[in-house]
Coordinates of C-alpha atoms and ligand atoms in Angstrom, one line a residue:
M1 CA -16.7 -19.7 -11.8
Q2 CA -19.1 -20.5 -9.0
K3 CA -16.8 -20.7 -6.1
I4 CA -13.5 -19.0 -5.3
L5 CA -11.0 -19.5 -2.5
V6 CA -9.5 -16.3 -0.9
A7 CA -5.9 -16.9 0.0
N8 CA -5.6 -14.0 2.4
R9 CA -6.9 -12.5 5.7
G10 CA -8.2 -9.3 7.2
E11 CA -9.7 -6.4 5.3
I12 CA -8.6 -7.6 1.8
A13 CA -10.2 -11.0 2.3
M14 CA -13.4 -9.2 3.3
R15 CA -13.1 -6.9 0.3
V16 CA -12.7 -9.8 -2.2
M17 CA -15.6 -11.8 -0.7
R18 CA -18.0 -8.9 -0.8
T19 CA -17.6 -8.6 -4.5
A20 CA -17.8 -12.4 -5.0
R21 CA -21.1 -12.4 -3.1
E22 CA -22.4 -9.6 -5.3
M23 CA -21.5 -11.7 -8.3
G24 CA -23.2 -14.8 -7.0
I25 CA -19.9 -16.6 -6.4
K26 CA -19.5 -18.7 -3.3
T27 CA -16.4 -18.2 -1.1
V28 CA -13.9 -20.3 0.8
A29 CA -11.8 -18.7 3.4
V30 CA -8.5 -20.2 4.6
F31 CA -7.3 -19.0 8.0
S32 CA -4.6 -19.5 10.6
E33 CA -5.2 -20.5 14.2
A34 CA -4.7 -16.8 15.2
D35 CA -7.5 -15.7 13.0
R36 CA -10.3 -18.1 14.0
N37 CA -12.5 -15.3 15.3
M38 CA -11.9 -12.8 12.5
P39 CA -14.9 -11.4 10.5
F40 CA -13.6 -12.8 7.2
V41 CA -13.8 -16.4 8.5
R42 CA -17.5 -15.9 9.4
Y43 CA -18.3 -14.1 6.2
A44 CA -17.1 -16.9 3.9
D45 CA -19.5 -19.7 2.9
E46 CA -16.9 -22.2 4.0
A47 CA -13.7 -21.7 6.1
I48 CA -10.8 -24.0 6.6
C49 CA -8.0 -23.7 9.1
I50 CA -4.7 -24.2 7.4
G51 CA -2.2 -24.0 10.2
P52 CA -0.5 -22.1 13.0
A53 CA -0.3 -18.3 13.2
L54 CA 3.1 -17.9 11.5
S55 CA 2.5 -17.0 7.9
A56 CA 5.1 -19.6 6.7
Q57 CA 2.9 -22.2 8.4
S58 CA -0.4 -20.9 7.1
Y59 CA -1.0 -18.1 4.5
L60 CA 2.2 -18.9 2.6
R61 CA 1.6 -22.6 2.2
G62 CA 0.7 -22.7 -1.5
E63 CA 0.4 -26.4 -1.8
K64 CA -1.9 -26.7 1.2
I65 CA -4.1 -23.9 -0.1
I66 CA -4.4 -25.5 -3.6
E67 CA -5.3 -28.8 -1.8
V68 CA -8.1 -26.9 0.1
A69 CA -9.3 -25.4 -3.2
K70 CA -9.5 -28.9 -4.8
M71 CA -11.2 -30.3 -1.7
T72 CA -13.9 -27.6 -1.6
G73 CA -14.4 -27.4 -5.3
A74 CA -13.2 -23.8 -5.7
Q75 CA -12.4 -23.1 -9.3
G76 CA -10.4 -19.9 -8.7
I77 CA -8.0 -18.5 -6.1
H78 CA -7.8 -14.8 -5.3
P79 CA -4.5 -14.1 -3.5
G80 CA -5.2 -10.5 -2.4
Y81 CA -2.0 -8.5 -1.8
G82 CA 1.1 -9.7 0.0
F83 CA 1.5 -13.4 0.9
L84 CA 1.3 -15.4 -2.4
S85 CA 0.0 -12.7 -4.6
E86 CA 3.3 -12.1 -6.5
N87 CA 4.6 -15.6 -6.3
A88 CA 5.2 -16.8 -9.8
A89 CA 5.5 -20.4 -8.7
F90 CA 2.1 -20.2 -7.0
S91 CA 0.5 -18.8 -10.0
Q92 CA 2.0 -21.6 -12.0
A93 CA 1.0 -24.3 -9.5
C94 CA -2.6 -23.1 -9.6
D95 CA -2.5 -23.4 -13.4
D96 CA -1.0 -26.8 -13.2
A97 CA -3.7 -27.9 -10.7
G98 CA -6.5 -26.7 -13.1
I99 CA -7.4 -23.8 -10.8
T100 CA -7.7 -20.3 -12.1
F101 CA -5.2 -17.9 -10.4
I102 CA -7.1 -14.6 -10.2
G103 CA -4.0 -12.6 -11.1
P104 CA -1.3 -12.6 -13.8
T105 CA 0.6 -15.5 -15.2
A106 CA 4.0 -16.7 -13.8
Y107 CA 5.5 -15.3 -17.0
S108 CA 4.3 -11.7 -16.2
I109 CA 5.2 -12.0 -12.5
N110 CA 8.7 -13.2 -13.3
M111 CA 9.4 -10.6 -15.9
M112 CA 8.2 -7.7 -13.7
G113 CA 9.5 -9.1 -10.4
D114 CA 13.0 -8.8 -11.7
K115 CA 13.7 -5.1 -12.1
I116 CA 16.4 -5.5 -14.7
S117 CA 14.2 -7.6 -17.0
A118 CA 11.3 -5.1 -16.3
K119 CA 13.4 -2.2 -17.5
Q120 CA 14.6 -4.2 -20.5
A121 CA 11.0 -5.0 -21.5
A122 CA 9.9 -1.4 -21.0
K123 CA 12.7 0.2 -23.0
H124 CA 11.4 -1.1 -26.4
F125 CA 8.2 1.0 -25.8
N126 CA 9.6 4.5 -25.3
V127 CA 8.9 4.4 -21.6
P128 CA 11.0 7.1 -19.9
M129 CA 13.5 5.8 -17.4
V130 CA 15.9 7.4 -14.9
P131 CA 19.4 7.6 -16.5
G132 CA 21.3 4.5 -15.6
T133 CA 21.6 0.8 -16.6
D134 CA 19.3 -2.0 -17.5
Q135 CA 22.0 -4.6 -17.2
P136 CA 23.4 -6.2 -14.0
I137 CA 26.7 -4.5 -12.9
K138 CA 29.6 -6.9 -13.4
D139 CA 32.2 -5.4 -11.2
V140 CA 33.2 -2.2 -9.3
N141 CA 35.1 -0.8 -12.3
E142 CA 32.0 -0.9 -14.4
A143 CA 30.2 0.9 -11.5
I144 CA 32.9 3.5 -11.3
E145 CA 32.6 4.2 -15.1
L146 CA 28.9 4.5 -14.8
G147 CA 29.2 6.8 -11.9
K148 CA 31.4 9.1 -13.9
K149 CA 28.9 9.1 -16.8
I150 CA 25.7 9.6 -14.8
G151 CA 27.1 11.9 -12.1
Y152 CA 26.6 11.6 -8.3
P153 CA 24.5 10.9 -6.3
I154 CA 23.7 7.5 -7.7
L155 CA 21.4 4.8 -6.4
I156 CA 22.4 1.1 -6.4
K157 CA 19.3 -1.1 -6.6
A158 CA 18.8 -4.9 -6.2
S159 CA 17.2 -6.4 -9.3
A160 CA 15.2 -8.7 -7.2
G161 CA 14.3 -5.9 -4.8
G162 CA 11.3 -3.5 -4.9
G163 CA 9.5 -1.6 -2.3
G164 CA 12.9 -0.1 -1.3
K165 CA 14.7 -3.2 -0.1
G166 CA 18.3 -3.5 -1.2
M167 CA 18.8 0.1 -2.2
R168 CA 21.9 2.2 -1.5
V169 CA 22.5 5.9 -2.2
V170 CA 26.1 6.6 -3.1
E171 CA 27.2 10.3 -2.7
K172 CA 30.7 10.0 -4.2
E173 CA 33.0 7.7 -6.0
A174 CA 35.1 7.0 -2.9
D175 CA 32.0 5.3 -1.3
L176 CA 31.1 3.2 -4.3
E177 CA 33.0 0.0 -3.8
Q178 CA 31.9 -0.4 -0.2
Q179 CA 28.2 0.5 -0.9
M180 CA 28.1 -1.9 -3.8
Q181 CA 29.4 -4.7 -1.7
M182 CA 26.8 -4.0 1.0
A183 CA 24.0 -3.8 -1.6
K184 CA 25.0 -7.1 -3.1
S185 CA 25.3 -8.9 0.2
E186 CA 22.0 -7.4 1.4
A187 CA 20.3 -8.5 -1.9
L188 CA 21.8 -12.0 -1.7
S189 CA 20.5 -12.6 1.8
A190 CA 17.1 -11.0 1.3
F191 CA 16.3 -12.4 -2.2
G192 CA 18.9 -15.1 -2.9
N193 CA 20.0 -13.0 -5.9
D194 CA 22.8 -10.4 -5.8
A195 CA 22.3 -8.8 -9.2
V196 CA 22.3 -5.0 -8.8
F197 CA 21.9 -2.1 -11.3
I198 CA 22.6 1.7 -11.0
E199 CA 20.5 4.7 -11.6
K200 CA 20.9 8.5 -11.1
Y201 CA 19.4 9.3 -7.7
V202 CA 16.4 11.5 -7.9
G203 CA 16.4 13.6 -4.7
A204 CA 12.9 14.3 -3.5
P205 CA 10.5 12.8 -6.0
R206 CA 6.8 12.2 -5.9
H207 CA 5.6 8.7 -6.1
I208 CA 2.7 8.4 -8.6
E209 CA 1.4 5.1 -9.9
I210 CA -1.0 4.2 -12.6
Q211 CA -3.8 1.6 -12.2
L212 CA -4.5 -0.5 -15.2
L213 CA -6.6 -3.4 -16.3
G214 CA -5.9 -5.9 -19.1
D215 CA -7.9 -8.8 -20.4
K216 CA -6.7 -12.1 -21.9
H217 CA -7.5 -10.7 -25.4
G218 CA -5.0 -7.9 -25.5
N219 CA -7.3 -5.1 -24.4
Y220 CA -6.0 -2.6 -21.9
V221 CA -7.2 0.5 -20.1
Y222 CA -5.6 2.8 -17.5
L223 CA -7.7 4.0 -14.5
F224 CA -5.6 7.1 -13.9
E225 CA -3.2 7.7 -11.1
R226 CA -2.8 7.4 -7.4
E227 CA -0.5 9.9 -5.6
C228 CA 1.4 7.8 -2.9
S229 CA 4.1 10.1 -1.8
I230 CA 3.1 10.3 1.8
Q231 CA 5.0 7.3 3.1
R232 CA 7.5 6.3 5.7
R233 CA 10.2 3.7 5.4
H234 CA 8.4 2.5 2.1
Q235 CA 5.2 2.0 4.0
K236 CA 2.5 4.2 2.4
L237 CA 0.2 6.1 4.9
I238 CA -1.9 8.3 2.8
E239 CA -2.9 7.8 -0.9
E240 CA -5.1 9.9 -3.1
A241 CA -6.6 10.0 -6.5
P242 CA -6.2 12.0 -8.7
S243 CA -2.8 13.6 -8.0
C244 CA -3.1 17.3 -7.7
C245 CA 0.2 17.9 -9.6
L246 CA -0.6 16.2 -12.9
T247 CA -2.0 17.8 -16.0
P248 CA -4.4 16.0 -18.4
D249 CA -1.5 15.7 -20.9
I250 CA 0.9 14.1 -18.4
R251 CA -1.8 11.9 -17.0
K252 CA -2.5 10.6 -20.5
A253 CA 1.2 10.1 -21.3
M254 CA 1.8 8.2 -18.0
G255 CA -1.3 6.1 -18.6
E256 CA -0.2 5.1 -22.1
C257 CA 3.3 4.3 -20.8
A258 CA 1.7 2.1 -18.1
V259 CA -0.3 0.2 -20.7
A260 CA 2.9 -0.2 -22.8
V261 CA 4.6 -1.8 -19.8
A262 CA 1.7 -4.2 -19.3
R263 CA 1.7 -5.1 -22.9
A264 CA 5.4 -5.8 -22.8
C265 CA 4.9 -8.6 -20.2
K266 CA 1.6 -9.9 -21.7
Y267 CA -0.2 -8.8 -18.5
H268 CA -3.8 -9.5 -17.7
G269 CA -5.9 -8.5 -14.7
A270 CA -5.3 -5.5 -12.4
G271 CA -1.8 -4.1 -12.2
T272 CA 0.0 -1.0 -11.2
V273 CA 2.9 0.8 -12.8
E274 CA 5.0 3.0 -10.5
F275 CA 6.6 6.2 -11.6
L276 CA 8.9 8.7 -10.0
V277 CA 7.9 12.3 -10.8
D278 CA 10.3 15.1 -10.3
E279 CA 9.6 18.8 -9.6
N280 CA 9.5 19.6 -13.3
L281 CA 6.9 16.8 -13.8
N282 CA 9.3 14.6 -15.7
F283 CA 8.2 11.0 -15.0
Y284 CA 10.3 7.9 -14.9
F285 CA 9.2 4.2 -14.9
L286 CA 10.2 2.5 -11.6
E287 CA 8.6 -0.9 -11.5
M288 CA 5.3 -2.8 -11.9
N289 CA 3.3 -4.3 -9.1
T290 CA 1.6 -7.4 -10.4
R291 CA -1.3 -7.5 -7.9
L292 CA -4.3 -5.6 -6.5
Q293 CA -2.8 -3.0 -4.2
V294 CA -3.9 -1.9 -0.8
E295 CA -4.7 1.6 -2.1
H296 CA -6.9 0.4 -5.0
C297 CA -10.0 1.8 -3.3
V298 CA -9.2 5.5 -4.1
T299 CA -9.3 4.5 -7.8
E300 CA -12.6 2.7 -7.3
M301 CA -14.1 5.8 -5.8
I302 CA -13.1 8.1 -8.6
T303 CA -13.9 5.8 -11.5
G304 CA -16.8 3.8 -10.2
V305 CA -15.1 0.6 -11.3
D306 CA -15.1 -2.5 -9.0
L307 CA -11.5 -3.7 -9.5
V308 CA -12.1 -7.1 -7.9
K309 CA -15.1 -7.7 -10.2
E310 CA -12.9 -6.9 -13.2
Q311 CA -10.2 -9.2 -11.9
I312 CA -12.6 -12.1 -11.7
N313 CA -14.2 -11.3 -15.1
V314 CA -10.8 -11.2 -16.7
A315 CA -9.6 -14.3 -15.0
R316 CA -12.6 -16.3 -16.4
G317 CA -11.7 -15.1 -19.9
E318 CA -14.2 -12.3 -20.4
K319 CA -13.3 -9.2 -22.4
L320 CA -13.1 -5.8 -20.6
S321 CA -16.7 -4.4 -20.8
F322 CA -15.5 -0.8 -21.2
G323 CA -12.8 1.1 -23.1
Q324 CA -10.6 4.0 -22.3
N325 CA -13.1 6.6 -23.4
D326 CA -15.7 5.3 -21.0
L327 CA -13.5 6.2 -18.0
K328 CA -13.8 9.6 -16.4
I329 CA -12.4 11.0 -13.1
N330 CA -15.3 11.7 -10.7
G331 CA -14.3 13.9 -7.8
H332 CA -11.4 13.2 -5.4
A333 CA -10.7 10.4 -3.0
I334 CA -8.2 10.2 -0.1
E335 CA -7.3 7.1 1.9
L336 CA -5.7 6.9 5.3
R337 CA -4.2 3.6 6.4
V338 CA -5.3 3.0 9.9
C339 CA -2.4 1.0 11.3
A340 CA -1.8 -0.4 14.8
E341 CA 1.3 1.7 15.2
N342 CA 2.3 4.4 17.6
P343 CA 3.3 7.6 15.7
L344 CA 4.6 9.0 19.1
N345 CA 7.1 6.2 19.3
N346 CA 8.6 6.0 15.8
F347 CA 5.5 4.2 14.4
L348 CA 6.3 1.1 16.5
P349 CA 3.7 -1.6 15.9
D350 CA 1.3 -2.0 18.8
T351 CA -0.7 -5.1 19.7
G352 CA -3.5 -5.8 22.1
T353 CA -7.2 -5.8 22.2
L354 CA -9.6 -3.4 20.4
E355 CA -11.4 -2.5 23.6
M356 CA -13.6 -0.2 21.6
Y357 CA -14.0 0.0 17.8
Q358 CA -16.5 2.1 16.0
P359 CA -15.8 3.1 12.4
P360 CA -17.3 6.3 11.0
K361 CA -20.3 6.4 8.7
G362 CA -22.1 8.9 6.5
P363 CA -21.8 10.4 3.0
G364 CA -18.7 9.7 1.0
V365 CA -17.0 7.6 3.7
R366 CA -15.8 4.1 3.0
V367 CA -14.1 1.9 5.6
D368 CA -12.5 -1.3 4.5
D369 CA -11.6 -3.1 7.7
G370 CA -11.1 -6.6 8.9
F371 CA -11.5 -6.4 12.7
E372 CA -14.2 -5.7 15.1
E373 CA -14.6 -4.6 18.7
G374 CA -13.2 -7.1 21.2
L375 CA -10.7 -8.7 18.9
E376 CA -7.0 -8.9 19.4
V377 CA -4.7 -7.5 16.9
P378 CA -2.0 -10.2 16.6
I379 CA 1.7 -9.6 16.2
Y380 CA 2.1 -12.1 13.4
Y381 CA 0.9 -10.0 10.4
D382 CA 0.8 -6.6 8.9
S383 CA -0.1 -3.8 11.3
M384 CA -2.9 -2.3 9.1
I385 CA -6.2 -2.8 10.7
A386 CA -8.4 -0.7 8.3
K387 CA -8.4 1.8 5.5
L388 CA -10.5 4.9 5.8
I389 CA -11.4 6.4 2.4
A390 CA -13.2 9.8 1.9
H391 CA -14.7 10.7 -1.5
A392 CA -16.0 14.1 -2.4
G393 CA -16.4 16.5 -5.3
T394 CA -13.2 18.3 -4.7
R395 CA -9.9 17.7 -3.0
D396 CA -10.7 20.3 -0.3
E397 CA -14.0 18.6 0.4
A398 CA -12.4 15.2 0.5
I399 CA -9.9 16.5 3.1
A400 CA -12.7 18.0 5.2
R401 CA -14.6 14.7 4.9
L402 CA -11.6 12.6 5.9
C403 CA -11.1 14.8 9.0
R404 CA -14.8 14.5 9.9
A405 CA -14.6 10.7 9.6
I406 CA -11.4 10.6 11.7
D407 CA -13.3 12.5 14.4
E408 CA -16.1 9.9 14.3
Y409 CA -13.7 7.0 14.3
Y410 CA -13.5 5.5 17.8
I411 CA -10.6 3.2 18.6
K412 CA -9.5 2.4 22.1
G413 CA -7.0 -0.2 23.3
I414 CA -4.5 0.1 20.4
A415 CA -2.3 2.9 19.3
N416 CA -3.1 3.9 15.8
T417 CA -2.4 6.4 13.0
L418 CA -5.8 8.3 13.0
E419 CA -4.5 11.5 14.7
F420 CA -1.4 11.3 12.6
G421 CA -3.5 11.3 9.5
K422 CA -5.5 14.3 10.6
W423 CA -2.4 16.2 11.3
A424 CA -0.9 15.3 7.9
V425 CA -3.8 16.3 5.7
N426 CA -4.1 19.6 7.6
T427 CA -0.5 20.7 7.0
P428 CA -0.1 23.6 4.6
E429 CA 2.2 21.3 2.5
F430 CA -0.5 18.7 2.0
K431 CA -3.3 21.2 1.6
T432 CA -1.4 23.1 -1.2
G433 CA -0.1 19.9 -2.8
H434 CA 3.5 20.8 -2.2
F435 CA 4.9 17.6 -0.9
D436 CA 7.1 14.7 -2.0
T437 CA 8.3 11.3 -0.7
K438 CA 10.3 13.1 2.1
F439 CA 7.1 14.7 3.5
I440 CA 7.0 12.8 6.8
D441 CA 10.8 13.0 7.5
K442 CA 10.8 16.7 6.7
N443 CA 7.6 17.8 8.6
F444 CA 6.6 15.3 11.3
K445 CA 7.6 15.5 14.9
P446 CA 5.7 13.5 17.5
E447 CA 4.9 16.6 19.6
M448 CA 2.8 17.8 16.7
L449 CA 0.1 15.4 17.7
V450 CA -0.2 16.8 21.2
T451 CA -3.1 19.2 20.9
E452 CA -4.6 21.6 23.4
D453 CA -6.7 18.5 24.4
A454 CA -3.8 17.2 26.5
N455 CA -3.8 20.4 28.6
A456 CA -7.6 20.3 28.7
E457 CA -7.5 16.7 30.0
K458 CA -5.0 17.8 32.7
A459 CA -7.2 20.7 33.7
A460 CA -10.2 18.4 33.8
S461 CA -8.4 15.9 36.1
V462 CA -7.3 18.7 38.4
L463 CA -10.8 20.0 38.6
A464 CA -12.2 16.6 39.2
A465 CA -9.8 16.0 42.0
Y466 CA -10.6 19.4 43.5
L467 CA -14.3 18.6 43.4
W468 CA -13.6 15.4 45.2
G469 CA -12.0 17.4 47.9
K470 CA -8.4 16.5 47.2
D471 CA -5.8 19.2 47.0
K472 CA -2.5 17.4 46.3
V473 CA -2.7 17.3 42.5
A474 CA -0.1 19.2 40.6
T475 CA -1.7 22.2 38.8
E476 CA 1.0 23.0 36.2
A477 CA 0.0 22.8 32.6
A478 CA 0.8 19.6 30.8
P479 CA 4.3 19.5 29.4
A480 CA 4.4 19.1 25.6
N481 CA 4.8 15.4 24.9
K482 CA 5.1 13.5 28.1
S483 CA 1.6 14.4 29.2
M484 CA -0.3 12.4 26.6
S485 CA -2.5 10.1 28.5
K486 CA -3.1 6.5 27.4
W487 CA -6.6 7.7 26.7
K488 CA -5.5 10.3 24.2
L489 CA -2.7 8.1 22.9
N490 CA -5.2 5.5 22.0
R491 CA -7.3 8.3 20.4
R492 CA -9.9 8.8 23.1
Ligands
MV4_1 C1 14.4 5.7 -6.7 C2 14.5 6.9 -6.0 C3 15.3 7.9 -6.4 N1 16.0 7.8 -7.6 N2 15.1 5.7 -7.9 C4 12.0 3.2 -3.6 C5 11.1 2.0 -3.7 C6 11.4 1.5 -5.1 N3 10.2 1.2 -5.7 C7 12.1 2.6 -5.8 N4 12.4 3.6 -4.8 C8 13.0 4.7 -5.2 N5 13.7 4.7 -6.3 C9 15.9 6.7 -8.3 N6 16.6 6.5 -9.4 C10 13.8 7.0 -4.8 C11 13.0 5.9 -4.4 C12 12.4 6.1 -3.1 C13 11.0 6.1 -3.1 C14 10.2 5.8 -4.2 C15 8.8 5.8 -4.1 C16 8.2 6.0 -2.9 C17 8.9 6.3 -1.8 C18 10.3 6.3 -1.9 C19 11.1 6.5 -0.7 C20 12.4 6.5 -0.8 C21 13.1 6.3 -2.0

């Protein structure tokens, strides 16, 4: 493979092309009209505009992208995450066109994309699952019977769902019929498939996932876990590796289950198996993500493995060059997603120009970003502008390093999640590791981001006005949350 096309944008396009360059592989970028000035377009050896800003008219046009691959002589396509990365038809179309899809086969994507077939595949391998069904629910009577057996609360899930879409918690039998109808109609309109199944609802679980790699010769390894419980509306904000709640025995058991799930769908490449973990450290298989994930970097930091390099090697038919016993956990890594969102306003996405943008540097700091100063953050795509990853010997050192890096990070012009991240990792809950998927709902209030700085800014402006000989400036201290200036709101 001498040339690959990267069918993505932003930080992940940069991420993939960096490894390609290290491997001596040429790169082709495809980009939308909105992304013409983005760094990934310049970084690529060749770049082709494939359409207007809307994803449906650019990054989701599989046929057009395959046409560009043929035209430029790219022998492989790396899909990144999102967009076409978990599209079985696209994987198949690449195959049919004689282009190597750097990801799993349509067979694996289909089997894991449907949550019912994923559970059916997993159950033959002794993978623990939440009590419930692995068959579509036929009618309300069947659901009522199951509710009696499992006990409330229960969770109705769409088989075609994932990432939280099409889920309904049902507290009592009286609500079941209505909730099931809602779940089915939601699933039908979102996925064109109204199959649903039922599980016992686990109240406040941790979300822990296992990274794995498989080759086309049946060899598998797991690259330990990522703790991803700090999320909001199914959007992860902080991820770390390893998880501070796992023991070596549970880590091994989860890793072996993850490999079993991968084997069950004849998986190859990089994949992730998601688990729920309850307060007694019981773990349950949830679903498998058949792509490279946003948070793959924390795994790279603690294992020293370049996951993109392994994806490319596996795609071109090579055997994995290491086994399970070669892998060790080295230190601790924490990632903060730097999103163009305003934590003071319900994490509403913000758009505009990056008037100033200076990422942090120094020991143990990795920034995977896709923007630079002066660029506009467009409304058309995901709000994530960068990932900030801190790696150190221990968890406490990684937290301190992340905070130091946040202090060095200089973003002006766009609201972002940097201050939120600093608050989160300094809470007693995070520091002691006592948190679950409800952490943000339970602990975060916008006024927590208003530090003494707001009052200091007010005092400074009063003093400045005084020095300029004006005396009509209000001198009261800044009220808790209304006083945050645009300056502070945008971080500086
Ligand atoms: C659950 C659950 C509780 N009980 N299943 C959400 C996304 C999808 N992957 C599965 N999800 C959940 N499944 C049972 N039986 C709670 C969630 C869940 C969740 C899971 C992982 C990370 C964040 C979450 C936030 C809310 C709910």
